[in-house]
Short mmCIF file of C-alpha atoms in Angstrom, two decimals:
data_model
loop_
_atom_site.label_atom_id
_atom_site.label_comp_id
_atom_site.label_asym_id
_atom_site.label_seq_id
_atom_site.Cartn_x
_atom_site.Cartn_y
_atom_site.Cartn_z
CA MET X 1 122.21 111.00 94.06
CA LYS X 2 125.15 112.72 95.85
CA ASP X 3 124.88 113.32 99.46
CA TYR X 4 121.61 111.49 99.33
CA ASP X 5 120.62 109.91 102.56
CA VAL X 6 117.27 107.93 102.67
CA THR X 7 116.95 108.41 106.43
CA ILE X 8 116.91 112.24 106.10
CA ASP X 9 115.65 112.62 102.24
CA GLY X 10 112.99 110.19 101.69
CA TYR X 11 113.14 107.26 99.27
CA ARG X 12 114.14 107.99 95.81
CA TYR X 13 114.10 105.55 92.96
CA THR X 14 117.46 104.58 91.25
CA ARG X 15 118.04 105.27 87.39
CA LEU X 16 117.99 101.58 87.09
CA GLN X 17 114.38 101.33 89.02
CA GLU X 18 113.13 104.09 86.85
CA ALA X 19 113.85 102.32 83.92
CA GLY X 20 112.34 99.25 84.70
CA PHE X 21 109.13 101.13 85.53
CA ILE X 22 109.15 102.65 82.10
CA LEU X 23 109.97 99.45 80.31
CA LEU X 24 106.69 97.70 82.15
CA GLY X 25 104.61 100.37 80.55
CA PHE X 26 106.48 99.94 77.47
CA CYS X 27 106.17 96.26 76.85
CA LEU X 28 103.05 95.54 78.66
CA GLY X 29 100.85 98.42 78.50
CA ILE X 30 98.22 99.14 81.13
CA PRO X 31 98.97 95.94 82.84
CA GLY X 32 102.38 97.03 83.24
CA ILE X 33 101.03 99.94 84.48
CA LEU X 34 99.40 98.09 87.29
CA ILE X 35 102.47 96.26 87.96
CA ASP X 36 104.13 99.41 88.43
CA TRP X 37 101.69 100.53 91.04
CA ALA X 38 101.69 97.12 92.93
CA ILE X 39 105.57 97.27 93.04
CA ALA X 40 105.66 101.20 93.93
CA ARG X 41 103.00 101.02 96.69
CA LYS X 42 105.31 98.74 98.62
CA GLN X 43 107.01 101.73 99.84
CA LYS X 44 103.77 102.86 101.66
CA MET X 45 104.27 106.60 100.30
CA MET X 46 101.95 108.22 98.12
CA GLU X 47 104.51 110.09 96.29
CA CYS X 48 106.35 106.64 95.55
CA SER X 49 103.08 105.04 94.14
CA ALA X 50 102.47 108.21 92.02
CA GLU X 51 106.09 108.15 90.44
CA GLY X 52 105.61 104.42 89.71
CA ILE X 53 102.40 105.01 87.98
CA TRP X 54 103.81 108.03 86.09
CA LEU X 55 106.85 106.44 84.99
CA GLY X 56 104.86 103.21 83.62
CA ILE X 57 102.42 105.74 81.72
CA ILE X 58 105.71 107.33 80.04
CA GLY X 59 106.50 103.84 78.62
CA TRP X 60 102.89 103.05 77.80
CA ALA X 61 102.70 106.21 75.68
CA PHE X 62 105.89 106.13 74.39
CA GLY X 63 105.06 102.40 73.01
CA TYR X 64 102.17 103.75 71.17
CA PHE X 65 104.18 106.60 69.80
CA CYS X 66 106.80 104.11 68.67
CA TRP X 67 104.14 101.98 66.98
CA TYR X 68 102.42 104.82 65.45
CA ILE X 69 105.97 106.30 63.94
CA LEU X 70 107.17 103.18 62.59
CA THR X 71 103.69 102.34 60.67
CA VAL X 72 103.12 105.90 59.15
CA THR X 73 106.59 106.07 57.90
CA GLY X 74 106.41 102.39 56.69
CA VAL X 75 109.76 101.32 58.21
CA TRP X 76 107.70 98.73 60.18
CA ALA X 77 103.96 97.76 60.03
CA PRO X 78 103.36 95.62 63.04
CA ALA X 79 99.49 94.59 62.36
CA ALA X 80 97.43 95.23 65.39
CA SER X 81 94.29 96.79 66.39
CA VAL X 82 94.58 100.44 67.79
CA TRP X 83 92.67 98.99 70.79
CA CYS X 84 95.39 96.46 71.00
CA ILE X 85 98.08 98.91 70.97
CA LEU X 86 96.44 101.32 73.32
CA THR X 87 95.87 98.13 75.99
CA LEU X 88 99.12 96.42 75.60
CA SER X 89 101.40 99.47 74.10
CA PHE X 90 104.51 98.14 72.06
CA GLY X 91 103.77 94.61 73.34
CA GLY X 92 100.62 94.70 71.34
CA ALA X 93 102.74 95.60 68.20
CA LEU X 94 104.81 92.58 68.75
CA ALA X 95 101.81 90.46 69.61
CA GLY X 96 100.21 91.68 66.02
CA LEU X 97 103.41 90.22 64.42
CA ALA X 98 102.48 86.89 65.94
CA GLY X 99 99.12 87.25 64.64
CA ILE X 100 97.37 87.77 68.00
CA THR X 101 95.03 91.01 67.96
CA VAL X 102 92.39 92.51 69.99
CA GLY X 103 89.86 93.36 67.14
CA ALA X 104 90.57 93.48 63.56
CA ALA X 105 94.32 94.09 62.28
CA TYR X 106 94.89 97.75 62.10
CA VAL X 107 98.01 98.95 59.70
CA ALA X 108 97.38 102.30 57.89
CA PRO X 109 96.96 104.98 60.83
CA GLY X 110 93.79 106.77 60.44
CA ASN X 111 91.90 109.38 62.34
CA LEU X 112 91.61 107.45 65.67
CA SER X 113 94.96 106.49 65.80
CA THR X 114 96.21 109.85 65.06
CA LEU X 115 94.02 111.45 67.90
CA TRP X 116 95.73 108.75 70.29
CA PHE X 117 99.22 109.57 68.75
CA VAL X 118 98.78 113.40 69.78
CA GLY X 119 97.39 112.16 73.20
CA SER X 120 100.39 109.60 73.79
CA ILE X 121 102.58 112.98 73.41
CA LEU X 122 100.49 114.82 75.77
CA PHE X 123 100.60 111.79 78.26
CA ILE X 124 104.40 111.64 77.98
CA ILE X 125 104.64 115.66 78.78
CA LEU X 126 102.46 115.49 81.77
CA ALA X 127 103.91 112.44 83.10
CA ASP X 128 107.50 113.83 82.90
CA MET X 129 106.28 116.93 84.52
CA TRP X 130 104.96 114.54 87.60
CA VAL X 131 107.87 112.44 87.83
CA TYR X 132 109.91 115.72 87.73
CA GLY X 133 107.90 117.22 90.68
CA VAL X 134 107.77 114.49 93.02
CA LYS X 135 111.62 114.11 93.25
CA TYR X 136 112.10 115.51 96.47
CA LYS X 137 110.42 113.77 99.35
CA MET X 138 110.08 113.61 103.16
CA THR X 139 110.49 110.57 105.23
CA PRO X 140 107.42 109.28 106.93
CA ALA X 141 108.64 110.83 110.28
CA GLU X 142 108.83 114.08 108.48
CA LYS X 143 105.47 113.76 107.08
CA ALA X 144 104.03 113.18 110.42
CA THR X 145 105.64 116.24 111.83
CA PRO X 146 103.58 119.43 111.89
CA ILE X 147 104.69 122.57 109.85
CA ILE X 148 103.82 125.87 111.36
CA GLY X 149 100.31 126.81 109.78
CA ASP X 150 99.09 123.15 109.50
CA ASP X 151 96.29 124.03 111.94
CA TRP X 152 94.63 126.13 109.45
CA ILE X 153 92.79 122.91 108.21
CA LYS X 154 90.60 121.58 111.06
CA PRO X 155 90.47 118.05 112.13
CA GLY X 156 87.89 116.03 110.31
CA GLU X 157 88.16 118.54 107.07
CA LYS X 158 88.93 116.33 103.98
CA HIS X 159 91.52 117.73 102.09
CA LEU X 160 94.17 117.08 99.39
CA ARG X 161 97.95 117.48 100.59
CA TYR X 162 101.36 117.36 98.70
CA ASP X 163 104.51 118.37 100.87
CA SER X 164 108.14 118.23 99.83
CA GLY X 165 111.63 118.47 101.38
CA VAL X 166 115.34 119.02 100.40
CA THR X 167 118.52 118.94 102.34
CA ILE X 168 120.64 122.03 101.74
CA ASN X 169 124.38 122.05 102.74
CA ALA X 170 124.18 125.71 104.17
CA PRO X 171 123.06 127.22 107.51
CA ALA X 172 119.21 127.51 108.17
CA LYS X 173 119.56 131.30 108.85
CA LYS X 174 121.40 131.48 105.12
CA VAL X 175 118.38 129.79 103.52
CA TRP X 176 115.69 131.53 105.28
CA ALA X 177 117.07 134.79 104.27
CA TYR X 178 116.24 133.88 100.43
CA VAL X 179 112.70 132.17 101.38
CA GLN X 180 111.23 135.07 103.24
CA GLN X 181 111.87 137.30 100.31
CA SER X 182 109.65 135.12 98.03
CA GLY X 183 106.81 136.75 96.29
CA GLN X 184 105.85 138.39 93.07
CA THR X 185 106.45 141.79 94.40
CA LYS X 186 109.85 140.98 95.93
CA ALA X 187 112.50 138.57 94.62
CA GLY X 188 109.69 136.14 92.81
CA TRP X 189 109.34 132.69 93.28
CA TYR X 190 112.75 131.21 92.16
CA SER X 191 111.12 129.09 89.55
CA PHE X 192 110.79 129.43 85.89
CA ASP X 193 109.81 132.90 85.61
CA TRP X 194 109.86 133.02 81.76
CA LEU X 195 107.15 130.27 81.90
CA GLU X 196 105.11 132.25 84.60
CA ARG X 197 105.26 135.19 82.35
CA LEU X 198 104.18 133.48 79.49
CA PHE X 199 100.70 132.59 81.60
CA THR X 200 100.73 136.45 82.51
CA PHE X 201 102.01 136.18 85.96
CA ASP X 202 104.37 139.37 86.05
CA ILE X 203 107.27 137.46 88.00
CA HIS X 204 110.71 138.19 87.78
CA ASN X 205 113.33 136.50 90.04
CA HIS X 206 116.16 138.09 91.86
CA TYR X 207 118.84 135.90 93.10
CA ASP X 208 120.66 138.44 95.62
CA ILE X 209 119.62 138.93 99.12
CA HIS X 210 117.91 142.28 99.56
CA PRO X 211 117.80 143.75 102.95
CA GLU X 212 114.67 145.53 102.30
CA TRP X 213 112.98 142.24 101.96
CA GLN X 214 114.19 140.72 105.13
CA ASN X 215 111.24 141.46 107.71
CA LEU X 216 108.38 139.30 106.38
CA GLN X 217 105.23 139.80 108.94
CA PRO X 218 101.93 138.38 109.64
CA GLY X 219 99.35 140.21 107.74
CA GLU X 220 101.29 140.58 104.47
CA TYR X 221 99.87 139.35 101.10
CA GLN X 222 102.34 137.30 99.20
CA TRP X 223 101.40 138.04 95.49
CA PHE X 224 101.16 135.28 92.65
CA HIS X 225 99.30 137.23 90.10
CA GLN X 226 99.03 140.76 89.91
CA ALA X 227 95.33 142.96 90.03
CA PRO X 228 92.79 142.26 88.43
CA LEU X 229 92.92 138.36 89.34
CA SER X 230 94.94 139.35 92.65
CA ILE X 231 95.97 135.64 93.24
CA GLY X 232 97.86 135.28 96.19
CA GLU X 233 97.93 134.57 99.91
CA TRP X 234 97.90 136.08 103.50
CA VAL X 235 100.75 135.29 105.64
CA THR X 236 99.30 134.38 109.24
CA GLU X 237 102.36 133.27 111.01
CA VAL X 238 106.17 133.89 110.83
CA SER X 239 109.13 132.52 112.78
CA HIS X 240 112.35 134.60 112.48
CA GLU X 241 114.16 131.60 114.79
CA ASP X 242 115.31 128.33 114.03
CA PRO X 243 112.97 126.54 113.00
CA TYR X 244 112.20 129.46 110.61
CA GLY X 245 109.20 129.33 108.43
CA TRP X 246 105.78 131.08 107.63
CA ALA X 247 102.41 130.00 107.31
CA ALA X 248 99.91 131.51 104.63
CA HIS X 249 96.69 130.69 103.07
CA SER X 250 93.86 131.91 100.76
CA ASP X 251 90.44 131.01 101.96
CA THR X 252 87.18 132.35 100.66
CA ALA X 253 85.22 131.54 103.95
CA THR X 254 87.35 133.92 105.87
CA ASP X 255 89.29 136.24 103.55
CA PRO X 256 88.57 139.47 101.19
CA SER X 257 86.22 138.45 98.36
CA TYR X 258 86.56 139.89 94.88
CA LYS X 259 83.35 141.82 95.99
CA ASN X 260 85.15 143.12 98.93
CA ARG X 261 88.66 143.60 98.08
CA GLY X 262 91.60 144.45 100.55
CA PRO X 263 93.18 147.72 100.28
CA ASN X 264 95.59 146.93 97.31
CA GLY X 265 93.00 144.46 95.50
CA GLU X 266 93.62 141.62 97.33
CA ALA X 267 91.00 138.76 97.13
CA ALA X 268 90.88 135.07 97.74
CA LEU X 269 90.81 133.06 94.86
CA LYS X 270 87.19 131.52 94.30
CA LEU X 271 86.59 129.87 90.96
CA TRP X 272 83.51 128.07 90.77
CA PHE X 273 83.64 126.46 94.57
CA ARG X 274 81.31 127.78 97.16
CA ARG X 275 84.64 127.51 99.25
CA PHE X 276 88.11 127.32 97.92
CA CYS X 277 90.94 127.36 100.48
CA TRP X 278 94.69 126.57 100.17
CA THR X 279 97.33 126.62 102.97
CA TRP X 280 101.09 126.74 101.68
CA ASN X 281 103.51 126.48 104.83
CA TRP X 282 107.14 126.54 104.87
CA GLU X 283 109.87 125.66 107.48
CA VAL X 284 113.69 125.70 107.43
CA ARG X 285 115.26 123.66 110.28
CA SER X 286 119.04 122.92 111.16
CA ILE X 287 119.77 119.41 111.20
CA GLU X 288 122.95 117.59 112.13
CA GLY X 289 125.86 118.26 109.91
CA THR X 290 128.73 115.87 108.44
CA ALA X 291 132.63 116.26 108.17
CA GLU X 292 131.99 117.69 104.84
CA ASN X 293 129.09 119.96 105.47
CA PRO X 294 128.95 120.74 109.10
CA GLU X 295 126.16 123.19 108.97
CA ARG X 296 123.05 121.87 107.06
CA CYS X 297 119.40 122.23 106.93
CA ARG X 298 115.90 120.77 105.90
CA LEU X 299 113.80 123.18 103.72
CA ARG X 300 110.25 121.78 103.64
CA TRP X 301 106.87 123.13 102.29
CA ARG X 302 103.37 121.60 102.74
CA CYS X 303 100.33 122.62 100.58
CA ASP X 304 96.79 121.49 101.75
CA CYS X 305 93.70 122.25 99.66
CA VAL X 306 89.92 122.30 100.96
CA THR X 307 86.91 122.86 98.49
CA ASP X 308 83.05 122.71 98.99
CA PRO X 309 82.01 120.37 97.28
CA ASP X 310 84.49 118.10 99.01
CA SER X 311 87.92 117.95 97.71
CA ARG X 312 87.75 114.21 97.32
CA THR X 313 84.48 114.33 95.04
CA PRO X 314 86.06 112.90 91.53
CA TRP X 315 85.72 116.07 89.62
CA ALA X 316 87.02 118.49 92.33
CA LYS X 317 89.76 116.25 93.13
CA TYR X 318 91.06 115.66 89.59
CA PHE X 319 90.75 119.47 88.60
CA ASN X 320 92.74 120.07 91.96
CA VAL X 321 95.22 117.39 90.84
CA PHE X 322 96.04 117.81 87.42
CA ILE X 323 95.27 121.51 86.83
CA LEU X 324 96.52 123.15 89.97
CA GLY X 325 98.67 120.43 91.20
CA THR X 326 100.82 120.02 88.41
CA ALA X 327 101.62 123.61 88.07
CA SER X 328 102.50 123.72 91.81
CA ILE X 329 104.56 120.59 92.00
CA VAL X 330 106.48 121.42 89.06
CA MET X 331 107.26 125.07 90.30
CA GLY X 332 107.98 124.01 93.82
CA ARG X 333 110.62 121.41 92.56
CA ARG X 334 112.21 124.33 90.53
CA TYR X 335 111.98 126.50 93.74
CA MET X 336 113.87 123.76 95.56
CA ASP X 337 116.56 123.22 92.96
CA VAL X 338 117.18 127.00 93.02
CA MET X 339 117.33 127.54 96.71
CA LYS X 340 119.68 124.83 96.98
CA LYS X 341 122.07 125.86 94.51
CA LEU X 342 121.85 129.50 95.86
CA ALA X 343 122.25 128.78 99.38
CA GLU X 344 125.14 126.33 98.70
CA GLY X 345 126.84 128.98 96.46
CA ARG X 346 126.56 126.99 92.99
CA MET X 347 124.44 129.25 91.12
CA THR X 348 125.57 131.98 88.69
CA TYR X 349 123.20 134.44 87.17
CA PRO X 350 123.36 137.93 85.09
CA GLU X 351 123.48 141.22 86.71
CA SER X 352 119.45 141.80 85.70
CA LYS X 353 118.79 138.85 88.16
CA ARG X 354 120.36 140.39 91.23
#
C-alpha cells in the first residue's frame, strides 16, 4: 500500500483485515459472512461491503473445500452432515468431531458433496475476481462528483453503477495520451488481451503512444468486439484539457440497431431487454503533488447500466452484476494497473506490443 492515502484513494482493507474476513467465513460459514457484512458496512461504501462479503465467501468455500479433501483422502474424517458443513463451513467439521451435527452425520463424500465441492471451487474463483476488481475505490466526495457524460442517465432512472479511481504519479496530460487511444481498433483496452481473445474479442494491446491515435473525437465508435457482434459504444463528449476525459454510451433507445446498423456495422447491444443502455465515462484530473511526486493525477471511470425491465428487478440485476459486472470490474482493474505502470515508467514490454 505504498503511496496510499485514504483521503485521496478511498478506504482499503489491510492484509490483516482481509485475513480476518476470510477467517470468519472459514470458521463460522454463513453466520461468519453475515458478521463480515455487518463489519464492512460500517464504512458506508458499497465497494467495502461487497469486498467484506466476498472475502467471507472465500473463507466459507475454502472451509468446505478443506473438509472434502480431508474426508475423501482419508486423512481426517470429521463426521458432520453436508448441510452442517455448508452452513458452518469448517466450523461444522469441528462441531462434527464434538458430536454436534445438523442432520445425519456424513463421512464418505458422495454425489451431493462432490457437486458442492465443485461449487466451492467456482465460488472461490468468482469471489477472488470481485476482491481483485474492487481494490481501487473513490472517496465519498469523489463518488458525489460528476464525471463527463453522467447526464446521459436521466434523474429518476433506476440504474446500476460501478466506479473506480486510481492515483498515478505522472502528469495528467501523459496519462491522457494513453487513455484516449483505448479501443479494439487502436491500442486495445490495456487489460488481459489474451483472455479477451479467448472469448473471441480480437484485441491486441499496444503500449507505446501513437500519434495517429491522439485525436479522439465525439461521434467515434469505440469497438470492443468486431462485426458481426459489433459490441462497442459511441463517444459523445471529449475534453482535451485538464480535466481530460471522454463520455461514451450504447443505448438501444437512441442508437443504431442490428436491423439498422451504422456505416461500419455498428449496433447497440440489445440482448433480450426492451432497452439496454450503458455509459462508460472516463476522467483524468490533476491533483496536488508531493515532494517525491510533484505531478500527480487521478484516473477515474464510471459505468452506469439501465435496462427495461428495470435494472433492479432480481433477474436483470444479477445478470448485470454477475455476468457483465464481473468481467467489467476485472478488466477495469487491470486497465488501471497497466495505466499506472505505463505512465510511471515502470512497465516493460516486447517489441510486438509497441
